[in-house]
């Protein structure tokens, strides 16, 4: 686990000032189009944003955003682990996971936690790389929507939309819980 944490910390430093607008703005438009129940003020969990730019874009969409990262680059982002989210069950209407789940130490555990903090029928946006050889930093290729749905299978995922491109998977799901 020490090697894992070291790899994540090194990556965080490199991404602390990167502008993800090119990736986040189209994702927000897709979520707003496909999830009309996420109205103004809906509580959204931003998992692994690294810096404030992503958080600000989600807030500008009208949502109430809580952001959490293992090694945050801003005091506005809470320090926390996606494998043990520090929120009660059913706290959020959506979770935003852009290029973060591939870094999970245990993908199924991270997905289980995200599902736990979402209300039944909550939306989850996932974008991540596909078709790579795992390393200490990038551990889980997100190669297909089916693989992603299997990772979230402890809830009942409903695929609303997906796009598989060379090198990247993007998906929007609703997670139903019993």
mmCIF file with all atom_site columns, C-alpha atoms in Angstrom:
data_model
loop_
_atom_site.group_PDB
_atom_site.id
_atom_site.type_symbol
_atom_site.label_atom_id
_atom_site.label_alt_id
_atom_site.label_comp_id
_atom_site.label_asym_id
_atom_site.label_entity_id
_atom_site.label_seq_id
_atom_site.pdbx_PDB_ins_code
_atom_site.Cartn_x
_atom_site.Cartn_y
_atom_site.Cartn_z
_atom_site.occupancy
_atom_site.B_iso_or_equiv
_atom_site.pdbx_formal_charge
_atom_site.auth_seq_id
_atom_site.auth_comp_id
_atom_site.auth_asym_id
_atom_site.auth_atom_id
_atom_site.pdbx_PDB_model_num
ATOM 1   C CA . UNK A 1 1   ? 0.000   0.000  0.000   1.00 0.00 ? 1   UNK A CA 1
ATOM 2   C CA . UNK A 1 2   ? 2.964   2.351  0.562   1.00 0.00 ? 2   UNK A CA 1
ATOM 3   C CA . UNK A 1 3   ? 3.958   2.022  -3.107  1.00 0.00 ? 3   UNK A CA 1
ATOM 4   C CA . UNK A 1 4   ? 0.358   2.806  -4.085  1.00 0.00 ? 4   UNK A CA 1
ATOM 5   C CA . UNK A 1 5   ? 0.225   5.948  -1.896  1.00 0.00 ? 5   UNK A CA 1
ATOM 6   C CA . UNK A 1 6   ? 3.594   7.152  -3.186  1.00 0.00 ? 6   UNK A CA 1
ATOM 7   C CA . UNK A 1 7   ? 2.456   6.761  -6.796  1.00 0.00 ? 7   UNK A CA 1
ATOM 8   C CA . UNK A 1 8   ? -0.761  8.676  -6.087  1.00 0.00 ? 8   UNK A CA 1
ATOM 9   C CA . UNK A 1 9   ? 1.070   11.501 -4.291  1.00 0.00 ? 9   UNK A CA 1
ATOM 10  C CA . UNK A 1 10  ? 3.571   11.919 -7.151  1.00 0.00 ? 10  UNK A CA 1
ATOM 11  C CA . UNK A 1 11  ? 0.720   12.135 -9.651  1.00 0.00 ? 11  UNK A CA 1
ATOM 12  C CA . UNK A 1 12  ? -1.158  14.698 -7.572  1.00 0.00 ? 12  UNK A CA 1
ATOM 13  C CA . UNK A 1 13  ? 1.755   17.096 -7.633  1.00 0.00 ? 13  UNK A CA 1
ATOM 14  C CA . UNK A 1 14  ? 1.860   16.962 -11.419 1.00 0.00 ? 14  UNK A CA 1
ATOM 15  C CA . UNK A 1 15  ? -1.899  17.627 -11.747 1.00 0.00 ? 15  UNK A CA 1
ATOM 16  C CA . UNK A 1 16  ? -2.210  20.356 -9.097  1.00 0.00 ? 16  UNK A CA 1
ATOM 17  C CA . UNK A 1 17  ? -2.486  23.163 -11.673 1.00 0.00 ? 17  UNK A CA 1
ATOM 18  C CA . UNK A 1 18  ? -3.768  21.284 -14.751 1.00 0.00 ? 18  UNK A CA 1
ATOM 19  C CA . UNK A 1 19  ? -6.917  22.797 -16.292 1.00 0.00 ? 19  UNK A CA 1
ATOM 20  C CA . UNK A 1 20  ? -9.488  20.013 -16.873 1.00 0.00 ? 20  UNK A CA 1
ATOM 21  C CA . UNK A 1 21  ? -12.129 22.305 -18.438 1.00 0.00 ? 21  UNK A CA 1
ATOM 22  C CA . UNK A 1 22  ? -11.825 20.604 -21.852 1.00 0.00 ? 22  UNK A CA 1
ATOM 23  C CA . UNK A 1 23  ? -12.942 17.353 -20.226 1.00 0.00 ? 23  UNK A CA 1
ATOM 24  C CA . UNK A 1 24  ? -15.325 18.603 -17.517 1.00 0.00 ? 24  UNK A CA 1
ATOM 25  C CA . UNK A 1 25  ? -17.492 21.107 -19.424 1.00 0.00 ? 25  UNK A CA 1
ATOM 26  C CA . UNK A 1 26  ? -18.790 18.520 -21.966 1.00 0.00 ? 26  UNK A CA 1
ATOM 27  C CA . UNK A 1 27  ? -19.394 16.045 -19.112 1.00 0.00 ? 27  UNK A CA 1
ATOM 28  C CA . UNK A 1 28  ? -21.520 18.599 -17.245 1.00 0.00 ? 28  UNK A CA 1
ATOM 29  C CA . UNK A 1 29  ? -23.542 19.284 -20.412 1.00 0.00 ? 29  UNK A CA 1
ATOM 30  C CA . UNK A 1 30  ? -24.152 15.535 -20.865 1.00 0.00 ? 30  UNK A CA 1
ATOM 31  C CA . UNK A 1 31  ? -25.216 15.110 -17.215 1.00 0.00 ? 31  UNK A CA 1
ATOM 32  C CA . UNK A 1 32  ? -27.605 18.078 -17.386 1.00 0.00 ? 32  UNK A CA 1
ATOM 33  C CA . UNK A 1 33  ? -29.125 16.701 -20.587 1.00 0.00 ? 33  UNK A CA 1
ATOM 34  C CA . UNK A 1 34  ? -29.558 13.116 -19.341 1.00 0.00 ? 34  UNK A CA 1
ATOM 35  C CA . UNK A 1 35  ? -30.361 13.807 -15.660 1.00 0.00 ? 35  UNK A CA 1
ATOM 36  C CA . UNK A 1 36  ? -33.059 16.511 -15.521 1.00 0.00 ? 36  UNK A CA 1
ATOM 37  C CA . UNK A 1 37  ? -33.821 15.545 -11.894 1.00 0.00 ? 37  UNK A CA 1
ATOM 38  C CA . UNK A 1 38  ? -30.467 17.078 -10.869 1.00 0.00 ? 38  UNK A CA 1
ATOM 39  C CA . UNK A 1 39  ? -31.801 20.557 -10.386 1.00 0.00 ? 39  UNK A CA 1
ATOM 40  C CA . UNK A 1 40  ? -30.191 23.644 -8.895  1.00 0.00 ? 40  UNK A CA 1
ATOM 41  C CA . UNK A 1 41  ? -28.804 22.958 -5.453  1.00 0.00 ? 41  UNK A CA 1
ATOM 42  C CA . UNK A 1 42  ? -28.629 19.180 -5.906  1.00 0.00 ? 42  UNK A CA 1
ATOM 43  C CA . UNK A 1 43  ? -25.819 17.832 -3.770  1.00 0.00 ? 43  UNK A CA 1
ATOM 44  C CA . UNK A 1 44  ? -22.973 16.360 -5.874  1.00 0.00 ? 44  UNK A CA 1
ATOM 45  C CA . UNK A 1 45  ? -19.849 14.568 -4.665  1.00 0.00 ? 45  UNK A CA 1
ATOM 46  C CA . UNK A 1 46  ? -16.741 15.342 -6.723  1.00 0.00 ? 46  UNK A CA 1
ATOM 47  C CA . UNK A 1 47  ? -14.321 12.453 -6.181  1.00 0.00 ? 47  UNK A CA 1
ATOM 48  C CA . UNK A 1 48  ? -10.651 13.188 -6.843  1.00 0.00 ? 48  UNK A CA 1
ATOM 49  C CA . UNK A 1 49  ? -10.748 16.678 -8.372  1.00 0.00 ? 49  UNK A CA 1
ATOM 50  C CA . UNK A 1 50  ? -7.131  17.492 -7.401  1.00 0.00 ? 50  UNK A CA 1
ATOM 51  C CA . UNK A 1 51  ? -7.672  21.257 -7.812  1.00 0.00 ? 51  UNK A CA 1
ATOM 52  C CA . UNK A 1 52  ? -10.418 23.884 -7.611  1.00 0.00 ? 52  UNK A CA 1
ATOM 53  C CA . UNK A 1 53  ? -11.071 24.249 -11.346 1.00 0.00 ? 53  UNK A CA 1
ATOM 54  C CA . UNK A 1 54  ? -13.212 21.101 -11.547 1.00 0.00 ? 54  UNK A CA 1
ATOM 55  C CA . UNK A 1 55  ? -15.068 22.028 -8.354  1.00 0.00 ? 55  UNK A CA 1
ATOM 56  C CA . UNK A 1 56  ? -15.807 25.530 -9.657  1.00 0.00 ? 56  UNK A CA 1
ATOM 57  C CA . UNK A 1 57  ? -17.145 24.169 -12.966 1.00 0.00 ? 57  UNK A CA 1
ATOM 58  C CA . UNK A 1 58  ? -19.537 21.830 -11.138 1.00 0.00 ? 58  UNK A CA 1
ATOM 59  C CA . UNK A 1 59  ? -20.674 24.663 -8.843  1.00 0.00 ? 59  UNK A CA 1
ATOM 60  C CA . UNK A 1 60  ? -21.224 26.931 -11.850 1.00 0.00 ? 60  UNK A CA 1
ATOM 61  C CA . UNK A 1 61  ? -23.633 24.264 -13.148 1.00 0.00 ? 61  UNK A CA 1
ATOM 62  C CA . UNK A 1 62  ? -25.793 25.121 -10.131 1.00 0.00 ? 62  UNK A CA 1
ATOM 63  C CA . UNK A 1 63  ? -25.025 22.136 -7.928  1.00 0.00 ? 63  UNK A CA 1
ATOM 64  C CA . UNK A 1 64  ? -23.949 22.085 -4.256  1.00 0.00 ? 64  UNK A CA 1
ATOM 65  C CA . UNK A 1 65  ? -20.556 20.389 -4.454  1.00 0.00 ? 65  UNK A CA 1
ATOM 66  C CA . UNK A 1 66  ? -18.569 18.503 -1.840  1.00 0.00 ? 66  UNK A CA 1
ATOM 67  C CA . UNK A 1 67  ? -15.097 17.645 -3.139  1.00 0.00 ? 67  UNK A CA 1
ATOM 68  C CA . UNK A 1 68  ? -12.815 14.969 -1.742  1.00 0.00 ? 68  UNK A CA 1
ATOM 69  C CA . UNK A 1 69  ? -9.312  13.893 -2.751  1.00 0.00 ? 69  UNK A CA 1
ATOM 70  C CA . UNK A 1 70  ? -6.633  11.677 -1.246  1.00 0.00 ? 70  UNK A CA 1
ATOM 71  C CA . UNK A 1 71  ? -4.066  14.474 -1.661  1.00 0.00 ? 71  UNK A CA 1
ATOM 72  C CA . UNK A 1 72  ? -5.991  17.714 -2.313  1.00 0.00 ? 72  UNK A CA 1
ATOM 73  C CA . UNK A 1 73  ? -4.269  20.738 -3.798  1.00 0.00 ? 73  UNK A CA 1
ATOM 74  C CA . UNK A 1 74  ? -6.684  23.175 -2.148  1.00 0.00 ? 74  UNK A CA 1
ATOM 75  C CA . UNK A 1 75  ? -8.125  23.780 1.320   1.00 0.00 ? 75  UNK A CA 1
ATOM 76  C CA . UNK A 1 76  ? -11.576 23.833 -0.383  1.00 0.00 ? 76  UNK A CA 1
ATOM 77  C CA . UNK A 1 77  ? -11.179 20.119 -1.148  1.00 0.00 ? 77  UNK A CA 1
ATOM 78  C CA . UNK A 1 78  ? -11.586 17.735 1.764   1.00 0.00 ? 78  UNK A CA 1
ATOM 79  C CA . UNK A 1 79  ? -8.843  15.180 2.361   1.00 0.00 ? 79  UNK A CA 1
ATOM 80  C CA . UNK A 1 80  ? -10.293 11.691 2.174   1.00 0.00 ? 80  UNK A CA 1
ATOM 81  C CA . UNK A 1 81  ? -10.126 8.256  0.657   1.00 0.00 ? 81  UNK A CA 1
ATOM 82  C CA . UNK A 1 82  ? -12.654 7.071  -1.926  1.00 0.00 ? 82  UNK A CA 1
ATOM 83  C CA . UNK A 1 83  ? -12.517 3.630  -0.303  1.00 0.00 ? 83  UNK A CA 1
ATOM 84  C CA . UNK A 1 84  ? -13.888 5.048  2.993   1.00 0.00 ? 84  UNK A CA 1
ATOM 85  C CA . UNK A 1 85  ? -15.956 8.114  2.196   1.00 0.00 ? 85  UNK A CA 1
ATOM 86  C CA . UNK A 1 86  ? -16.565 10.310 5.259   1.00 0.00 ? 86  UNK A CA 1
ATOM 87  C CA . UNK A 1 87  ? -20.242 10.888 4.499   1.00 0.00 ? 87  UNK A CA 1
ATOM 88  C CA . UNK A 1 88  ? -23.441 9.195  5.689   1.00 0.00 ? 88  UNK A CA 1
ATOM 89  C CA . UNK A 1 89  ? -25.379 6.912  3.342   1.00 0.00 ? 89  UNK A CA 1
ATOM 90  C CA . UNK A 1 90  ? -27.753 8.596  0.894   1.00 0.00 ? 90  UNK A CA 1
ATOM 91  C CA . UNK A 1 91  ? -26.027 12.003 1.106   1.00 0.00 ? 91  UNK A CA 1
ATOM 92  C CA . UNK A 1 92  ? -25.703 12.887 -2.596  1.00 0.00 ? 92  UNK A CA 1
ATOM 93  C CA . UNK A 1 93  ? -27.842 12.952 -5.734  1.00 0.00 ? 93  UNK A CA 1
ATOM 94  C CA . UNK A 1 94  ? -24.805 12.439 -7.983  1.00 0.00 ? 94  UNK A CA 1
ATOM 95  C CA . UNK A 1 95  ? -21.120 11.565 -7.948  1.00 0.00 ? 95  UNK A CA 1
ATOM 96  C CA . UNK A 1 96  ? -18.604 12.900 -10.443 1.00 0.00 ? 96  UNK A CA 1
ATOM 97  C CA . UNK A 1 97  ? -15.571 10.654 -11.048 1.00 0.00 ? 97  UNK A CA 1
ATOM 98  C CA . UNK A 1 98  ? -13.471 11.999 -13.907 1.00 0.00 ? 98  UNK A CA 1
ATOM 99  C CA . UNK A 1 99  ? -10.214 10.121 -14.316 1.00 0.00 ? 99  UNK A CA 1
ATOM 100 C CA . UNK A 1 100 ? -10.142 8.903  -10.733 1.00 0.00 ? 100 UNK A CA 1
ATOM 101 C CA . UNK A 1 101 ? -11.463 5.317  -10.495 1.00 0.00 ? 101 UNK A CA 1
ATOM 102 C CA . UNK A 1 102 ? -8.515  3.917  -12.441 1.00 0.00 ? 102 UNK A CA 1
ATOM 103 C CA . UNK A 1 103 ? -6.388  4.982  -9.455  1.00 0.00 ? 103 UNK A CA 1
ATOM 104 C CA . UNK A 1 104 ? -8.420  3.065  -6.849  1.00 0.00 ? 104 UNK A CA 1
ATOM 105 C CA . UNK A 1 105 ? -6.483  0.610  -4.736  1.00 0.00 ? 105 UNK A CA 1
ATOM 106 C CA . UNK A 1 106 ? -9.589  -1.624 -4.762  1.00 0.00 ? 106 UNK A CA 1
ATOM 107 C CA . UNK A 1 107 ? -12.011 -0.678 -7.538  1.00 0.00 ? 107 UNK A CA 1
ATOM 108 C CA . UNK A 1 108 ? -15.001 -2.622 -6.186  1.00 0.00 ? 108 UNK A CA 1
ATOM 109 C CA . UNK A 1 109 ? -14.556 -1.129 -2.700  1.00 0.00 ? 109 UNK A CA 1
ATOM 110 C CA . UNK A 1 110 ? -14.412 2.409  -4.119  1.00 0.00 ? 110 UNK A CA 1
ATOM 111 C CA . UNK A 1 111 ? -17.519 1.785  -6.256  1.00 0.00 ? 111 UNK A CA 1
ATOM 112 C CA . UNK A 1 112 ? -19.338 0.290  -3.254  1.00 0.00 ? 112 UNK A CA 1
ATOM 113 C CA . UNK A 1 113 ? -18.592 3.446  -1.237  1.00 0.00 ? 113 UNK A CA 1
ATOM 114 C CA . UNK A 1 114 ? -19.743 5.755  -4.018  1.00 0.00 ? 114 UNK A CA 1
ATOM 115 C CA . UNK A 1 115 ? -22.986 3.783  -4.303  1.00 0.00 ? 115 UNK A CA 1
ATOM 116 C CA . UNK A 1 116 ? -23.425 3.913  -0.507  1.00 0.00 ? 116 UNK A CA 1
ATOM 117 C CA . UNK A 1 117 ? -23.344 7.722  -0.356  1.00 0.00 ? 117 UNK A CA 1
ATOM 118 C CA . UNK A 1 118 ? -25.719 8.173  -3.306  1.00 0.00 ? 118 UNK A CA 1
ATOM 119 C CA . UNK A 1 119 ? -29.473 8.268  -2.850  1.00 0.00 ? 119 UNK A CA 1
ATOM 120 C CA . UNK A 1 120 ? -31.299 5.416  -4.594  1.00 0.00 ? 120 UNK A CA 1
ATOM 121 C CA . UNK A 1 121 ? -31.381 6.333  -8.277  1.00 0.00 ? 121 UNK A CA 1
ATOM 122 C CA . UNK A 1 122 ? -28.434 8.707  -7.873  1.00 0.00 ? 122 UNK A CA 1
ATOM 123 C CA . UNK A 1 123 ? -26.319 9.409  -10.936 1.00 0.00 ? 123 UNK A CA 1
ATOM 124 C CA . UNK A 1 124 ? -22.634 8.664  -11.320 1.00 0.00 ? 124 UNK A CA 1
ATOM 125 C CA . UNK A 1 125 ? -20.432 10.070 -14.084 1.00 0.00 ? 125 UNK A CA 1
ATOM 126 C CA . UNK A 1 126 ? -17.285 8.084  -14.766 1.00 0.00 ? 126 UNK A CA 1
ATOM 127 C CA . UNK A 1 127 ? -14.559 8.859  -17.261 1.00 0.00 ? 127 UNK A CA 1
ATOM 128 C CA . UNK A 1 128 ? -11.276 7.034  -17.374 1.00 0.00 ? 128 UNK A CA 1
ATOM 129 C CA . UNK A 1 129 ? -8.588  5.542  -19.549 1.00 0.00 ? 129 UNK A CA 1
ATOM 130 C CA . UNK A 1 130 ? -8.888  2.191  -21.259 1.00 0.00 ? 130 UNK A CA 1
ATOM 131 C CA . UNK A 1 131 ? -6.496  -0.192 -22.951 1.00 0.00 ? 131 UNK A CA 1
ATOM 132 C CA . UNK A 1 132 ? -3.404  0.295  -20.810 1.00 0.00 ? 132 UNK A CA 1
ATOM 133 C CA . UNK A 1 133 ? -1.134  -1.943 -18.779 1.00 0.00 ? 133 UNK A CA 1
ATOM 134 C CA . UNK A 1 134 ? -1.781  -1.374 -15.050 1.00 0.00 ? 134 UNK A CA 1
ATOM 135 C CA . UNK A 1 135 ? 0.906   0.299  -12.928 1.00 0.00 ? 135 UNK A CA 1
ATOM 136 C CA . UNK A 1 136 ? 1.178   1.359  -9.279  1.00 0.00 ? 136 UNK A CA 1
ATOM 137 C CA . UNK A 1 137 ? -0.565  4.616  -10.254 1.00 0.00 ? 137 UNK A CA 1
ATOM 138 C CA . UNK A 1 138 ? -3.034  3.608  -12.985 1.00 0.00 ? 138 UNK A CA 1
ATOM 139 C CA . UNK A 1 139 ? -4.374  0.308  -11.659 1.00 0.00 ? 139 UNK A CA 1
ATOM 140 C CA . UNK A 1 140 ? -7.701  -0.355 -13.407 1.00 0.00 ? 140 UNK A CA 1
ATOM 141 C CA . UNK A 1 141 ? -8.291  0.077  -17.140 1.00 0.00 ? 141 UNK A CA 1
ATOM 142 C CA . UNK A 1 142 ? -11.925 1.011  -17.693 1.00 0.00 ? 142 UNK A CA 1
ATOM 143 C CA . UNK A 1 143 ? -12.204 -0.947 -20.913 1.00 0.00 ? 143 UNK A CA 1
ATOM 144 C CA . UNK A 1 144 ? -15.977 -1.268 -21.347 1.00 0.00 ? 144 UNK A CA 1
ATOM 145 C CA . UNK A 1 145 ? -19.272 -0.102 -19.881 1.00 0.00 ? 145 UNK A CA 1
ATOM 146 C CA . UNK A 1 146 ? -19.942 -3.718 -18.881 1.00 0.00 ? 146 UNK A CA 1
ATOM 147 C CA . UNK A 1 147 ? -16.724 -3.807 -16.827 1.00 0.00 ? 147 UNK A CA 1
ATOM 148 C CA . UNK A 1 148 ? -17.711 -0.558 -15.145 1.00 0.00 ? 148 UNK A CA 1
ATOM 149 C CA . UNK A 1 149 ? -21.216 -1.810 -14.408 1.00 0.00 ? 149 UNK A CA 1
ATOM 150 C CA . UNK A 1 150 ? -19.718 -4.967 -12.896 1.00 0.00 ? 150 UNK A CA 1
ATOM 151 C CA . UNK A 1 151 ? -17.596 -2.788 -10.580 1.00 0.00 ? 151 UNK A CA 1
ATOM 152 C CA . UNK A 1 152 ? -20.815 -1.093 -9.391  1.00 0.00 ? 152 UNK A CA 1
ATOM 153 C CA . UNK A 1 153 ? -22.829 -4.336 -9.288  1.00 0.00 ? 153 UNK A CA 1
ATOM 154 C CA . UNK A 1 154 ? -23.459 -4.243 -5.532  1.00 0.00 ? 154 UNK A CA 1
ATOM 155 C CA . UNK A 1 155 ? -25.933 -1.529 -6.419  1.00 0.00 ? 155 UNK A CA 1
ATOM 156 C CA . UNK A 1 156 ? -28.064 -2.083 -9.510  1.00 0.00 ? 156 UNK A CA 1
ATOM 157 C CA . UNK A 1 157 ? -26.506 0.097  -12.212 1.00 0.00 ? 157 UNK A CA 1
ATOM 158 C CA . UNK A 1 158 ? -28.579 1.443  -15.071 1.00 0.00 ? 158 UNK A CA 1
ATOM 159 C CA . UNK A 1 159 ? -26.493 2.664  -17.985 1.00 0.00 ? 159 UNK A CA 1
ATOM 160 C CA . UNK A 1 160 ? -27.928 5.980  -19.223 1.00 0.00 ? 160 UNK A CA 1
ATOM 161 C CA . UNK A 1 161 ? -25.216 6.814  -21.749 1.00 0.00 ? 161 UNK A CA 1
ATOM 162 C CA . UNK A 1 162 ? -21.696 5.791  -22.682 1.00 0.00 ? 162 UNK A CA 1
ATOM 163 C CA . UNK A 1 163 ? -19.008 6.566  -25.188 1.00 0.00 ? 163 UNK A CA 1
ATOM 164 C CA . UNK A 1 164 ? -16.038 4.353  -25.872 1.00 0.00 ? 164 UNK A CA 1
ATOM 165 C CA . UNK A 1 165 ? -13.196 6.118  -27.637 1.00 0.00 ? 165 UNK A CA 1
ATOM 166 C CA . UNK A 1 166 ? -9.641  5.012  -28.291 1.00 0.00 ? 166 UNK A CA 1
ATOM 167 C CA . UNK A 1 167 ? -7.978  5.363  -24.911 1.00 0.00 ? 167 UNK A CA 1
ATOM 168 C CA . UNK A 1 168 ? -11.048 6.522  -22.926 1.00 0.00 ? 168 UNK A CA 1
ATOM 169 C CA . UNK A 1 169 ? -14.424 5.376  -21.614 1.00 0.00 ? 169 UNK A CA 1
ATOM 170 C CA . UNK A 1 170 ? -17.098 7.825  -20.495 1.00 0.00 ? 170 UNK A CA 1
ATOM 171 C CA . UNK A 1 171 ? -20.289 6.621  -18.869 1.00 0.00 ? 171 UNK A CA 1
ATOM 172 C CA . UNK A 1 172 ? -23.290 7.981  -17.027 1.00 0.00 ? 172 UNK A CA 1
ATOM 173 C CA . UNK A 1 173 ? -25.262 5.598  -14.827 1.00 0.00 ? 173 UNK A CA 1
ATOM 174 C CA . UNK A 1 174 ? -27.995 5.604  -12.219 1.00 0.00 ? 174 UNK A CA 1
ATOM 175 C CA . UNK A 1 175 ? -27.421 3.403  -9.207  1.00 0.00 ? 175 UNK A CA 1
ATOM 176 C CA . UNK A 1 176 ? -30.429 1.722  -7.641  1.00 0.00 ? 176 UNK A CA 1
ATOM 177 C CA . UNK A 1 177 ? -30.158 0.226  -4.169  1.00 0.00 ? 177 UNK A CA 1
ATOM 178 C CA . UNK A 1 178 ? -32.399 -2.114 -2.217  1.00 0.00 ? 178 UNK A CA 1
#
